[in-house]
PDB file of C-alpha atoms in Angstrom:
ATOM      1  CA  MET D   1      54.069 108.773  75.821  1.00  0.00           C
ATOM      2  CA  ASP D   2      57.554 110.029  75.064  1.00  0.00           C
ATOM      3  CA  LYS D   3      56.271 113.613  75.252  1.00  0.00           C
ATOM      4  CA  LEU D   4      54.981 113.017  78.759  1.00  0.00           C
ATOM      5  CA  ILE D   5      58.270 111.495  79.921  1.00  0.00           C
ATOM      6  CA  TYR D   6      60.269 114.257  78.260  1.00  0.00           C
ATOM      7  CA  THR D   7      58.211 116.992  79.891  1.00  0.00           C
ATOM      8  CA  ALA D   8      58.438 115.375  83.340  1.00  0.00           C
ATOM      9  CA  ALA D   9      62.188 114.752  83.060  1.00  0.00           C
ATOM     10  CA  SER D  10      62.816 118.355  81.998  1.00  0.00           C
ATOM     11  CA  GLY D  11      60.771 119.531  84.966  1.00  0.00           C
ATOM     12  CA  LEU D  12      62.796 117.374  87.355  1.00  0.00           C
ATOM     13  CA  LYS D  13      66.034 118.789  86.001  1.00  0.00           C
ATOM     14  CA  GLY D  14      64.753 122.313  86.465  1.00  0.00           C
ATOM     15  CA  HIS D  15      63.605 121.657  90.011  1.00  0.00           C
ATOM     16  CA  LEU D  16      67.017 120.214  90.903  1.00  0.00           C
ATOM     17  CA  ALA D  17      68.674 123.420  89.658  1.00  0.00           C
ATOM     18  CA  ALA D  18      66.189 125.500  91.636  1.00  0.00           C
ATOM     19  CA  GLN D  19      66.775 123.407  94.760  1.00  0.00           C
ATOM     20  CA  ALA D  20      70.528 123.945  94.480  1.00  0.00           C
ATOM     21  CA  ALA D  21      70.058 127.705  94.114  1.00  0.00           C
ATOM     22  CA  ILE D  22      67.718 127.938  97.101  1.00  0.00           C
ATOM     23  CA  ALA D  23      70.049 125.806  99.233  1.00  0.00           C
ATOM     24  CA  ASN D  24      72.959 128.056  98.262  1.00  0.00           C
ATOM     25  CA  ASN D  25      70.970 131.115  99.325  1.00  0.00           C
ATOM     26  CA  ILE D  26      70.189 129.594 102.718  1.00  0.00           C
ATOM     27  CA  ALA D  27      73.829 128.596 103.225  1.00  0.00           C
ATOM     28  CA  ASN D  28      74.911 132.195 102.545  1.00  0.00           C
ATOM     29  CA  ALA D  29      72.287 133.946 104.648  1.00  0.00           C
ATOM     30  CA  SER D  30      75.046 135.322 106.890  1.00  0.00           C
ATOM     31  CA  THR D  31      77.724 135.887 104.221  1.00  0.00           C
ATOM     32  CA  ILE D  32      78.886 139.498 103.962  1.00  0.00           C
ATOM     33  CA  GLY D  33      77.654 141.245 100.800  1.00  0.00           C
ATOM     34  CA  PHE D  34      76.003 138.116  99.386  1.00  0.00           C
ATOM     35  CA  ARG D  35      73.111 138.615  96.987  1.00  0.00           C
ATOM     36  CA  ALA D  36      70.595 135.836  96.624  1.00  0.00           C
ATOM     37  CA  ASP D  37      70.357 133.789  93.440  1.00  0.00           C
ATOM     38  CA  ARG D  38      67.070 134.262  91.620  1.00  0.00           C
ATOM     39  CA  VAL D  39      65.438 131.343  89.829  1.00  0.00           C
ATOM     40  CA  SER D  40      63.798 131.921  86.459  1.00  0.00           C
ATOM     41  CA  PHE D  41      60.723 129.860  85.618  1.00  0.00           C
ATOM     42  CA  GLU D  42      60.462 129.283  81.889  1.00  0.00           C
ATOM     43  CA  GLN D  43      57.945 127.230  79.944  1.00  0.00           C
ATOM     44  CA  LEU D  44      58.817 124.061  78.114  1.00  0.00           C
ATOM     45  CA  VAL D  45      58.247 124.560  74.387  1.00  0.00           C
ATOM     46  CA  VAL D  46      57.387 121.466  72.331  1.00  0.00           C
ATOM     47  CA  SER D  47      56.862 121.783  68.596  1.00  0.00           C
ATOM     48  CA  GLY D  48      56.754 119.312  65.759  1.00  0.00           C
ATOM     49  CA  PRO D  49      56.339 115.550  65.868  1.00  0.00           C
ATOM     50  CA  GLY D  50      59.882 114.544  66.755  1.00  0.00           C
ATOM     51  CA  LEU D  51      62.149 114.892  69.763  1.00  0.00           C
ATOM     52  CA  ALA D  52      64.718 116.782  67.717  1.00  0.00           C
ATOM     53  CA  SER D  53      62.344 119.718  67.329  1.00  0.00           C
ATOM     54  CA  ARG D  54      61.761 120.127  71.033  1.00  0.00           C
ATOM     55  CA  GLN D  55      63.436 123.030  72.741  1.00  0.00           C
ATOM     56  CA  PRO D  56      63.538 122.350  76.488  1.00  0.00           C
ATOM     57  CA  SER D  57      63.851 125.168  78.947  1.00  0.00           C
ATOM     58  CA  SER D  58      63.414 124.774  82.650  1.00  0.00           C
ATOM     59  CA  GLU D  59      63.943 126.451  85.974  1.00  0.00           C
ATOM     60  CA  GLN D  60      67.471 127.753  86.256  1.00  0.00           C
ATOM     61  CA  VAL D  61      69.492 130.395  88.051  1.00  0.00           C
ATOM     62  CA  ALA D  62      69.257 133.356  85.709  1.00  0.00           C
ATOM     63  CA  ASP D  63      70.332 136.290  87.857  1.00  0.00           C
ATOM     64  CA  SER D  64      70.396 137.471  91.439  1.00  0.00           C
ATOM     65  CA  ASP D  65      68.303 139.596  93.734  1.00  0.00           C
ATOM     66  CA  ARG D  66      69.989 142.984  93.434  1.00  0.00           C
ATOM     67  CA  ARG D  67      68.377 144.592  96.464  1.00  0.00           C
ATOM     68  CA  ALA D  68      70.910 145.916  98.963  1.00  0.00           C
ATOM     69  CA  GLY D  69      71.412 144.153 102.266  1.00  0.00           C
ATOM     70  CA  VAL D  70      71.272 145.789 105.674  1.00  0.00           C
ATOM     71  CA  ILE D  71      74.342 147.870 106.605  1.00  0.00           C
ATOM     72  CA  PHE D  72      75.628 147.377 110.134  1.00  0.00           C
ATOM     73  CA  GLN D  73      78.459 149.028 112.038  1.00  0.00           C
ATOM     74  CA  THR D  74      81.638 147.160 112.959  1.00  0.00           C
ATOM     75  CA  GLY D  75      84.081 149.961 113.827  1.00  0.00           C
ATOM     76  CA  ARG D  76      86.867 148.115 111.983  1.00  0.00           C
ATOM     77  CA  ALA D  77      89.057 150.407 109.841  1.00  0.00           C
ATOM     78  CA  LEU D  78      89.200 148.108 106.813  1.00  0.00           C
ATOM     79  CA  ASP D  79      85.466 147.330 106.719  1.00  0.00           C
ATOM     80  CA  VAL D  80      83.588 149.251 104.029  1.00  0.00           C
ATOM     81  CA  ALA D  81      80.025 149.223 102.758  1.00  0.00           C
ATOM     82  CA  VAL D  82      79.055 150.691  99.391  1.00  0.00           C
ATOM     83  CA  THR D  83      76.133 153.052  99.972  1.00  0.00           C
ATOM     84  CA  ASP D  84      74.702 153.090  96.423  1.00  0.00           C
ATOM     85  CA  ASN D  85      74.401 150.606  93.558  1.00  0.00           C
ATOM     86  CA  SER D  86      78.138 150.474  92.855  1.00  0.00           C
ATOM     87  CA  PHE D  87      80.524 147.575  93.438  1.00  0.00           C
ATOM     88  CA  LEU D  88      84.036 147.049  94.713  1.00  0.00           C
ATOM     89  CA  THR D  89      86.314 145.854  91.911  1.00  0.00           C
ATOM     90  CA  VAL D  90      88.418 142.749  92.536  1.00  0.00           C
ATOM     91  CA  GLN D  91      90.606 140.407  90.533  1.00  0.00           C
ATOM     92  CA  ALA D  92      88.855 137.127  89.744  1.00  0.00           C
ATOM     93  CA  LYS D  93      90.663 133.787  89.684  1.00  0.00           C
ATOM     94  CA  ASP D  94      91.115 134.002  85.916  1.00  0.00           C
ATOM     95  CA  GLY D  95      92.760 137.426  86.200  1.00  0.00           C
ATOM     96  CA  THR D  96      89.791 139.408  84.877  1.00  0.00           C
ATOM     97  CA  GLU D  97      87.848 142.033  86.793  1.00  0.00           C
ATOM     98  CA  GLY D  98      85.001 140.927  89.007  1.00  0.00           C
ATOM     99  CA  TYR D  99      82.631 143.002  91.100  1.00  0.00           C
ATOM    100  CA  THR D 100      81.410 142.444  94.627  1.00  0.00           C
ATOM    101  CA  ARG D 101      79.608 144.066  97.542  1.00  0.00           C
ATOM    102  CA  ARG D 102      81.740 142.207 100.072  1.00  0.00           C
ATOM    103  CA  GLY D 103      83.653 144.833 102.021  1.00  0.00           C
ATOM    104  CA  ASP D 104      85.379 142.931 104.834  1.00  0.00           C
ATOM    105  CA  LEU D 105      88.840 143.812 103.543  1.00  0.00           C
ATOM    106  CA  ARG D 106      92.095 142.474 104.982  1.00  0.00           C
ATOM    107  CA  ILE D 107      95.795 142.634 104.270  1.00  0.00           C
ATOM    108  CA  ALA D 108      97.274 139.288 103.264  1.00  0.00           C
ATOM    109  CA  PRO D 109     100.728 138.212 104.512  1.00  0.00           C
ATOM    110  CA  THR D 110     102.082 139.253 101.104  1.00  0.00           C
ATOM    111  CA  GLY D 111     100.708 142.774 101.613  1.00  0.00           C
ATOM    112  CA  VAL D 112      97.930 142.420  99.046  1.00  0.00           C
ATOM    113  CA  LEU D 113      94.629 144.017 100.036  1.00  0.00           C
ATOM    114  CA  GLU D 114      91.895 141.435  99.562  1.00  0.00           C
ATOM    115  CA  THR D 115      88.291 140.699 100.401  1.00  0.00           C
ATOM    116  CA  GLY D 116      87.251 138.252 103.091  1.00  0.00           C
ATOM    117  CA  ASP D 117      86.896 135.519 100.464  1.00  0.00           C
ATOM    118  CA  GLY D 118      90.424 136.079  99.122  1.00  0.00           C
ATOM    119  CA  PHE D 119      89.971 138.178  95.970  1.00  0.00           C
ATOM    120  CA  PRO D 120      92.624 140.918  95.496  1.00  0.00           C
ATOM    121  CA  VAL D 121      91.110 144.395  95.526  1.00  0.00           C
ATOM    122  CA  ILE D 122      91.809 146.549  92.472  1.00  0.00           C
ATOM    123  CA  GLY D 123      92.808 150.202  92.656  1.00  0.00           C
ATOM    124  CA  SER D 124      93.723 152.761  90.022  1.00  0.00           C
ATOM    125  CA  GLY D 125      96.499 150.614  88.577  1.00  0.00           C
ATOM    126  CA  GLY D 126      95.641 147.024  89.433  1.00  0.00           C
ATOM    127  CA  PRO D 127      95.710 144.960  92.647  1.00  0.00           C
ATOM    128  CA  ILE D 128      96.616 147.047  95.686  1.00  0.00           C
ATOM    129  CA  THR D 129      99.671 146.138  97.779  1.00  0.00           C
ATOM    130  CA  VAL D 130      99.981 147.765 101.192  1.00  0.00           C
ATOM    131  CA  PRO D 131     103.520 148.390 102.531  1.00  0.00           C
ATOM    132  CA  PRO D 132     104.311 147.715 106.196  1.00  0.00           C
ATOM    133  CA  ALA D 133     102.265 150.268 108.096  1.00  0.00           C
ATOM    134  CA  GLN D 134     101.240 151.278 111.603  1.00  0.00           C
ATOM    135  CA  LYS D 135      97.798 152.241 110.397  1.00  0.00           C
ATOM    136  CA  VAL D 136      95.695 151.883 107.250  1.00  0.00           C
ATOM    137  CA  THR D 137      92.468 153.798 106.661  1.00  0.00           C
ATOM    138  CA  ILE D 138      89.952 154.043 103.838  1.00  0.00           C
ATOM    139  CA  GLY D 139      88.079 157.272 103.116  1.00  0.00           C
ATOM    140  CA  PRO D 140      84.444 157.672 101.998  1.00  0.00           C
ATOM    141  CA  ASP D 141      85.580 158.095  98.384  1.00  0.00           C
ATOM    142  CA  GLY D 142      87.722 154.938  98.494  1.00  0.00           C
ATOM    143  CA  THR D 143      91.064 156.666  99.058  1.00  0.00           C
ATOM    144  CA  ILE D 144      93.484 154.422 100.974  1.00  0.00           C
ATOM    145  CA  SER D 145      95.918 156.125 103.348  1.00  0.00           C
ATOM    146  CA  PHE D 146      98.607 154.589 105.515  1.00  0.00           C
ATOM    147  CA  LEU D 147     101.119 155.528 108.189  1.00  0.00           C
ATOM    148  CA  PRO D 148     104.541 153.907 107.608  1.00  0.00           C
ATOM    149  CA  VAL D 149     105.925 151.759 110.404  1.00  0.00           C
ATOM    150  CA  ASN D 150     108.913 154.101 110.854  1.00  0.00           C
ATOM    151  CA  ALA D 151     106.854 157.301 110.888  1.00  0.00           C
ATOM    152  CA  GLN D 152     107.476 159.772 113.680  1.00  0.00           C
ATOM    153  CA  PRO D 153     104.720 160.494 116.212  1.00  0.00           C
ATOM    154  CA  GLY D 154     102.255 162.994 114.787  1.00  0.00           C
ATOM    155  CA  ALA D 155     103.334 162.400 111.194  1.00  0.00           C
ATOM    156  CA  PRO D 156     100.534 162.659 108.603  1.00  0.00           C
ATOM    157  CA  THR D 157      99.284 159.638 106.727  1.00  0.00           C
ATOM    158  CA  GLN D 158     100.268 159.078 103.110  1.00  0.00           C
ATOM    159  CA  VAL D 159      97.894 158.351 100.238  1.00  0.00           C
ATOM    160  CA  LEU D 160      98.528 154.884  98.815  1.00  0.00           C
ATOM    161  CA  ASP D 161      95.842 154.332  96.184  1.00  0.00           C
ATOM    162  CA  LYS D 162      92.108 154.523  95.596  1.00  0.00           C
ATOM    163  CA  LEU D 163      89.647 151.666  95.405  1.00  0.00           C
ATOM    164  CA  LYS D 164      88.039 151.227  91.999  1.00  0.00           C
ATOM    165  CA  LEU D 165      84.312 151.565  92.583  1.00  0.00           C
ATOM    166  CA  ALA D 166      82.258 150.605  89.530  1.00  0.00           C
ATOM    167  CA  ASN D 167      78.595 151.164  88.719  1.00  0.00           C
ATOM    168  CA  PRO D 168      76.859 148.514  86.556  1.00  0.00           C
ATOM    169  CA  GLN D 169      74.148 150.886  85.332  1.00  0.00           C
ATOM    170  CA  GLY D 170      73.809 150.566  81.558  1.00  0.00           C
ATOM    171  CA  SER D 171      75.923 147.391  81.433  1.00  0.00           C
ATOM    172  CA  ASP D 172      74.785 143.774  81.246  1.00  0.00           C
ATOM    173  CA  THR D 173      76.263 142.082  84.299  1.00  0.00           C
ATOM    174  CA  VAL D 174      75.723 138.535  85.498  1.00  0.00           C
ATOM    175  CA  LYS D 175      76.608 136.708  88.690  1.00  0.00           C
ATOM    176  CA  GLY D 176      79.147 133.914  88.338  1.00  0.00           C
ATOM    177  CA  VAL D 177      79.660 130.733  90.339  1.00  0.00           C
ATOM    178  CA  ASP D 178      82.427 132.567  92.218  1.00  0.00           C
ATOM    179  CA  ASN D 179      79.732 134.897  93.656  1.00  0.00           C
ATOM    180  CA  LEU D 180      81.269 137.804  91.731  1.00  0.00           C
ATOM    181  CA  TYR D 181      79.465 139.863  89.123  1.00  0.00           C
ATOM    182  CA  HIS D 182      80.992 139.963  85.648  1.00  0.00           C
ATOM    183  CA  VAL D 183      80.228 141.859  82.459  1.00  0.00           C
ATOM    184  CA  ARG D 184      78.461 139.455  80.147  1.00  0.00           C
ATOM    185  CA  ASP D 185      80.734 138.277  77.290  1.00  0.00           C
ATOM    186  CA  GLY D 186      83.736 140.013  78.856  1.00  0.00           C
ATOM    187  CA  GLY D 187      84.646 143.634  79.344  1.00  0.00           C
ATOM    188  CA  VAL D 188      85.055 145.875  82.370  1.00  0.00           C
ATOM    189  CA  LEU D 189      82.943 148.481  84.110  1.00  0.00           C
ATOM    190  CA  PRO D 190      84.160 152.093  84.215  1.00  0.00           C
ATOM    191  CA  ALA D 191      85.104 153.643  87.540  1.00  0.00           C
ATOM    192  CA  ASP D 192      82.292 155.495  89.290  1.00  0.00           C
ATOM    193  CA  LEU D 193      83.874 158.652  90.700  1.00  0.00           C
ATOM    194  CA  SER D 194      80.669 159.622  92.524  1.00  0.00           C
ATOM    195  CA  ALA D 195      80.372 156.354  94.472  1.00  0.00           C
ATOM    196  CA  ARG D 196      80.693 156.566  98.231  1.00  0.00           C
ATOM    197  CA  LEU D 197      81.593 154.174 101.019  1.00  0.00           C
ATOM    198  CA  GLU D 198      80.553 153.934 104.627  1.00  0.00           C
ATOM    199  CA  THR D 199      83.707 153.035 106.534  1.00  0.00           C
ATOM    200  CA  GLY D 200      83.700 150.894 109.650  1.00  0.00           C
ATOM    201  CA  ALA D 201      80.562 149.145 108.383  1.00  0.00           C
ATOM    202  CA  LEU D 202      79.536 146.144 106.320  1.00  0.00           C
ATOM    203  CA  GLU D 203      76.596 145.214 104.126  1.00  0.00           C
ATOM    204  CA  GLY D 204      75.008 141.938 105.141  1.00  0.00           C
ATOM    205  CA  SER D 205      73.436 139.300 102.931  1.00  0.00           C
ATOM    206  CA  ASN D 206      70.099 140.176 101.335  1.00  0.00           C
ATOM    207  CA  VAL D 207      68.778 136.626 101.703  1.00  0.00           C
ATOM    208  CA  ASN D 208      65.342 136.521 103.344  1.00  0.00           C
ATOM    209  CA  LEU D 209      65.367 133.218 105.219  1.00  0.00           C
ATOM    210  CA  SER D 210      61.588 133.061 105.550  1.00  0.00           C
ATOM    211  CA  GLU D 211      61.115 133.461 101.806  1.00  0.00           C
ATOM    212  CA  ALA D 212      63.897 130.968 101.073  1.00  0.00           C
ATOM    213  CA  LEU D 213      62.340 128.303 103.312  1.00  0.00           C
ATOM    214  CA  VAL D 214      58.929 128.791 101.689  1.00  0.00           C
ATOM    215  CA  ASP D 215      60.549 128.497  98.244  1.00  0.00           C
ATOM    216  CA  LEU D 216      62.346 125.351  99.360  1.00  0.00           C
ATOM    217  CA  ILE D 217      59.112 123.670 100.452  1.00  0.00           C
ATOM    218  CA  ALA D 218      57.203 124.768  97.346  1.00  0.00           C
ATOM    219  CA  ASN D 219      59.964 123.538  95.057  1.00  0.00           C
ATOM    220  CA  GLN D 220      60.113 120.185  96.853  1.00  0.00           C
ATOM    221  CA  ARG D 221      56.371 119.671  96.423  1.00  0.00           C
ATOM    222  CA  SER D 222      56.582 120.587  92.763  1.00  0.00           C
ATOM    223  CA  TYR D 223      59.450 118.119  92.347  1.00  0.00           C
ATOM    224  CA  GLU D 224      57.274 115.365  93.832  1.00  0.00           C
ATOM    225  CA  VAL D 225      54.531 116.181  91.329  1.00  0.00           C
ATOM    226  CA  GLN D 226      56.980 115.761  88.453  1.00  0.00           C
ATOM    227  CA  ALA D 227      58.282 112.492  89.911  1.00  0.00           C
ATOM    228  CA  ASN D 228      54.714 111.150  90.226  1.00  0.00           C
ATOM    229  CA  LEU D 229      54.122 112.130  86.612  1.00  0.00           C
ATOM    230  CA  ILE D 230      56.954 109.841  85.530  1.00  0.00           C
ATOM    231  CA  LYS D 231      55.528 107.067  87.716  1.00  0.00           C
ATOM    232  CA  SER D 232      52.115 107.511  86.098  1.00  0.00           C
ATOM    233  CA  ALA D 233      53.657 107.431  82.638  1.00  0.00           C
ATOM    234  CA  LYS D 234      55.361 104.154  83.512  1.00  0.00           C
ATOM    235  CA  GLU D 235      52.098 102.620  84.696  1.00  0.00           C
ATOM    236  CA  ILE D 236      50.282 103.743  81.534  1.00  0.00           C
ATOM    237  CA  ASP D 237      53.025 102.249  79.389  1.00  0.00           C
ATOM    238  CA  GLU D 238      52.929  98.947  81.296  1.00  0.00           C
ATOM    239  CA  ASN D 239      49.131  98.725  80.980  1.00  0.00           C
ATOM    240  CA  ALA D 240      49.346  99.412  77.252  1.00  0.00           C
ATOM    241  CA  ALA D 241      51.977  96.691  76.851  1.00  0.00           C
ATOM    242  CA  ALA D 242      49.777  94.250  78.799  1.00  0.00           C
ATOM    243  CA  LEU D 243      46.885  94.895  76.410  1.00  0.00           C
ATOM    244  CA  LEU D 244      49.098  94.054  73.463  1.00  0.00           C
ATOM    245  CA  ARG D 245      49.964  90.723  75.063  1.00  0.00           C
ATOM    246  CA  LEU D 246      46.312  89.620  75.331  1.00  0.00           C
ATOM    247  CA  PRO D 247      45.438  86.615  73.125  1.00  0.00           C
ATOM    248  CA  ALA D 248      43.462  87.433  70.008  1.00  0.00           C
TER     249      ALA D 248
END
């Protein structure tokens, strides 16, 4: 009986994790550069006579859908979309490097260049700070140029820095809860000098709402099956206990 309860409870836990991942995908269907969480379905392994020997594994968010989203034009100078498999490099909350496809860049009041969700963008020497400028542009290779506020009419722009574009090919990267990609067990990705940007454009989310809604319904039905399994186990246990109470 305990095996049945254990299996059903592990299944419920897995379905809850899957439900959270699917709900997060739906909530971010319109988030710039978002890549959908992918749920891994693993089999519960039970070996040996005791609970201690059981090794539960269940549905959990293991990675993300790495297909690119649709690129659309915005005409905004600080909007960029990476046109290959590379990433923009940003500074995560813990100070380490993180990687993202979100290219709706902006200049914070402090002058720091950051993504739309507030992560500082990293250049050749760390986070990029933009001085007061009349105009800021980003080239297809990630070069950032600006025109100082006191520049004379017709003056050329000055090169400020270059975005660090990194390619994860050959590296083990995972998606964190901050929606950034990180190198597993630490480390950084090397700069990809061949990466290119499409300026004045953004990459949308790659979430397929139709697929996500189907997954949501299927996961809910599977959850109900697991819940009914626990109910059945309870009834079996109660019937067995009633038999033991019968007079001899």
